[in-house]
Short mmCIF file of C-alpha atoms and ligand atoms in Angstrom, two decimals:
data_model
loop_
_atom_site.label_atom_id
_atom_site.label_comp_id
_atom_site.label_asym_id
_atom_site.label_seq_id
_atom_site.Cartn_x
_atom_site.Cartn_y
_atom_site.Cartn_z
CA MET A 1 -42.70 -15.43 -43.27
CA LEU A 2 -45.81 -17.30 -42.58
CA LYS A 3 -45.71 -20.94 -41.25
CA ARG A 4 -48.90 -23.18 -41.43
CA PHE A 5 -49.78 -25.68 -38.78
CA SER A 6 -53.03 -27.54 -38.01
CA ILE A 7 -54.97 -27.47 -34.80
CA SER A 8 -57.30 -30.20 -33.38
CA LEU A 9 -60.28 -28.78 -31.49
CA GLU A 10 -63.43 -30.35 -29.95
CA GLU A 11 -66.33 -29.60 -32.27
CA ASP A 12 -68.26 -27.51 -29.96
CA LEU A 13 -65.19 -25.49 -28.94
CA LEU A 14 -64.64 -24.79 -32.47
CA ALA A 15 -68.26 -23.82 -33.03
CA ASP A 16 -68.10 -21.32 -30.08
CA PHE A 17 -64.74 -20.02 -31.46
CA ASP A 18 -66.25 -19.43 -34.91
CA GLN A 19 -69.13 -17.61 -33.37
CA VAL A 20 -66.63 -15.30 -31.49
CA ILE A 21 -64.83 -14.74 -34.79
CA LEU A 22 -68.11 -13.66 -36.45
CA ASP A 23 -69.11 -11.50 -33.51
CA LYS A 24 -65.75 -9.69 -33.49
CA ASN A 25 -65.63 -9.27 -37.17
CA TYR A 26 -62.45 -11.21 -37.78
CA LYS A 27 -61.87 -12.06 -41.42
CA ASN A 28 -60.59 -15.53 -40.74
CA ARG A 29 -59.62 -17.85 -37.87
CA SER A 30 -55.78 -17.20 -38.35
CA GLU A 31 -56.09 -13.52 -37.41
CA ALA A 32 -58.16 -14.33 -34.44
CA ILE A 33 -55.70 -16.81 -33.14
CA ARG A 34 -52.70 -14.40 -33.90
CA ASP A 35 -54.50 -11.86 -31.44
CA LEU A 36 -55.14 -14.57 -28.90
CA ILE A 37 -51.54 -15.34 -28.89
CA ARG A 38 -50.30 -11.86 -28.70
CA ASN A 39 -52.89 -11.10 -25.93
CA SER A 40 -51.21 -14.00 -23.92
CA PHE A 41 -47.83 -12.59 -24.50
CA VAL A 42 -49.00 -9.19 -23.11
CA GLU A 43 -50.42 -10.89 -20.08
CA ASN A 44 -47.07 -12.55 -19.51
CA GLU A 45 -45.19 -9.29 -19.85
CA TRP A 46 -47.35 -7.87 -17.05
CA ALA A 47 -47.16 -10.89 -14.83
CA ASP A 48 -43.45 -11.14 -15.33
CA ASP A 49 -42.89 -7.58 -14.43
CA LYS A 50 -41.49 -6.72 -17.89
CA ASP A 51 -41.29 -3.26 -19.41
CA VAL A 52 -44.86 -2.48 -20.46
CA MET A 53 -47.14 0.33 -21.58
CA GLY A 54 -50.79 1.11 -20.64
CA VAL A 55 -53.43 3.65 -20.04
CA ILE A 56 -54.87 4.58 -16.82
CA THR A 57 -58.36 6.34 -16.89
CA LEU A 58 -59.62 8.13 -13.89
CA VAL A 59 -62.95 9.75 -13.22
CA PHE A 60 -63.07 11.69 -10.04
CA ASP A 61 -65.02 14.29 -8.04
CA HIS A 62 -63.74 17.78 -8.77
CA HIS A 63 -65.19 19.10 -5.45
CA GLN A 64 -63.33 16.33 -3.38
CA PRO A 65 -61.00 18.41 -1.06
CA ASN A 66 -57.24 18.12 -1.96
CA LEU A 67 -57.99 15.30 -4.48
CA GLN A 68 -56.45 16.99 -7.56
CA GLU A 69 -53.42 17.79 -5.52
CA LYS A 70 -53.00 14.12 -4.42
CA ILE A 71 -53.62 12.90 -7.97
CA THR A 72 -50.83 15.35 -9.22
CA GLU A 73 -48.48 14.38 -6.37
CA LEU A 74 -48.64 10.70 -7.13
CA GLN A 75 -47.82 11.37 -10.75
CA HIS A 76 -44.76 13.49 -9.78
CA GLY A 77 -43.69 10.72 -7.40
CA LEU A 78 -43.54 8.32 -10.34
CA PHE A 79 -42.80 10.71 -13.30
CA HIS A 80 -40.48 8.21 -14.98
CA GLN A 81 -43.49 6.03 -15.62
CA ILE A 82 -45.75 8.64 -17.14
CA VAL A 83 -45.64 9.55 -20.87
CA SER A 84 -48.41 11.99 -20.80
CA THR A 85 -51.50 13.14 -18.94
CA THR A 86 -54.64 14.63 -20.38
CA HIS A 87 -57.30 16.29 -18.01
CA VAL A 88 -60.82 16.63 -19.20
CA HIS A 89 -63.48 18.71 -17.34
CA MET A 90 -66.47 16.59 -17.99
CA ASP A 91 -69.16 18.64 -16.38
CA HIS A 92 -69.55 20.87 -13.31
CA HIS A 93 -68.61 17.94 -10.90
CA ASN A 94 -66.65 15.36 -12.73
CA CYS A 95 -63.14 15.24 -14.02
CA MET A 96 -61.37 12.64 -16.07
CA GLU A 97 -57.64 12.21 -16.38
CA VAL A 98 -56.23 9.77 -18.92
CA ILE A 99 -52.58 8.81 -18.21
CA ILE A 100 -50.30 7.10 -20.65
CA VAL A 101 -47.88 4.92 -18.57
CA LYS A 102 -44.71 3.01 -19.31
CA GLY A 103 -42.04 1.13 -17.27
CA LYS A 104 -41.81 -1.92 -15.20
CA ALA A 105 -45.23 -3.52 -14.58
CA CYS A 106 -44.97 -3.26 -10.78
CA ASP A 107 -44.32 0.39 -10.87
CA VAL A 108 -47.26 1.18 -13.28
CA GLY A 109 -49.32 -1.13 -10.99
CA ARG A 110 -48.22 0.87 -7.92
CA LEU A 111 -49.32 4.13 -9.54
CA PHE A 112 -52.69 2.54 -10.36
CA ASP A 113 -53.18 1.27 -6.97
CA GLY A 114 -52.34 4.57 -5.43
CA LEU A 115 -54.79 6.45 -7.71
CA ASN A 116 -57.56 3.95 -7.41
CA SER A 117 -57.41 3.93 -3.57
CA LEU A 118 -57.85 7.79 -3.29
CA ARG A 119 -61.15 9.08 -1.79
CA GLY A 120 -63.39 10.80 -4.28
CA VAL A 121 -62.03 8.76 -7.31
CA ARG A 122 -65.14 7.26 -8.80
CA ASN A 123 -63.62 5.08 -11.38
CA CYS A 124 -60.17 4.02 -12.13
CA ARG A 125 -59.27 1.56 -14.93
CA LEU A 126 -56.09 0.21 -16.31
CA ALA A 127 -55.88 -0.95 -19.88
CA MET A 128 -52.82 -3.23 -19.98
CA SER A 129 -50.86 -2.90 -23.28
CA SER A 130 -47.24 -3.61 -24.56
CA THR A 131 -44.27 -1.73 -25.79
CA GLY A 132 -44.78 -3.89 -28.81
CA GLU A 133 -41.05 -4.75 -28.68
CA HIS A 134 -41.77 -8.43 -28.35
CA LEU A 135 -44.94 -8.75 -30.33
CA HIS A 136 -44.69 -9.79 -34.07
NI1 NI B 201 -61.40 19.11 -14.19
#
């Protein structure tokens, strides 16, 4: 059931917000505000070490000695936190691994930090998302 409420905003702030709504192709202010609220809930889930889901994307040098083994070893060490891993051979030198993760935010963070700090890893990104359980 939808509830209506009114919001008071400074004129300039509202003008900037309406520009963001246009740029991001939202149909109306309500949908944009719903997304902002949900994003803040997801940020809190991570900050409060709740059960979360996310995606780690890793670009690394295929020729770095033992790197693939270290990446695999780290994932085996935290296998409860891993839903699936996809490996892509991007070119002669570079590989990408996309790892879907779930679990307590601190355990997922530990996996990310472990991967990110390996020598030969050229880019490591964590997209923080949610189990969806507490999002409406
Ligand atoms: Ni590869």
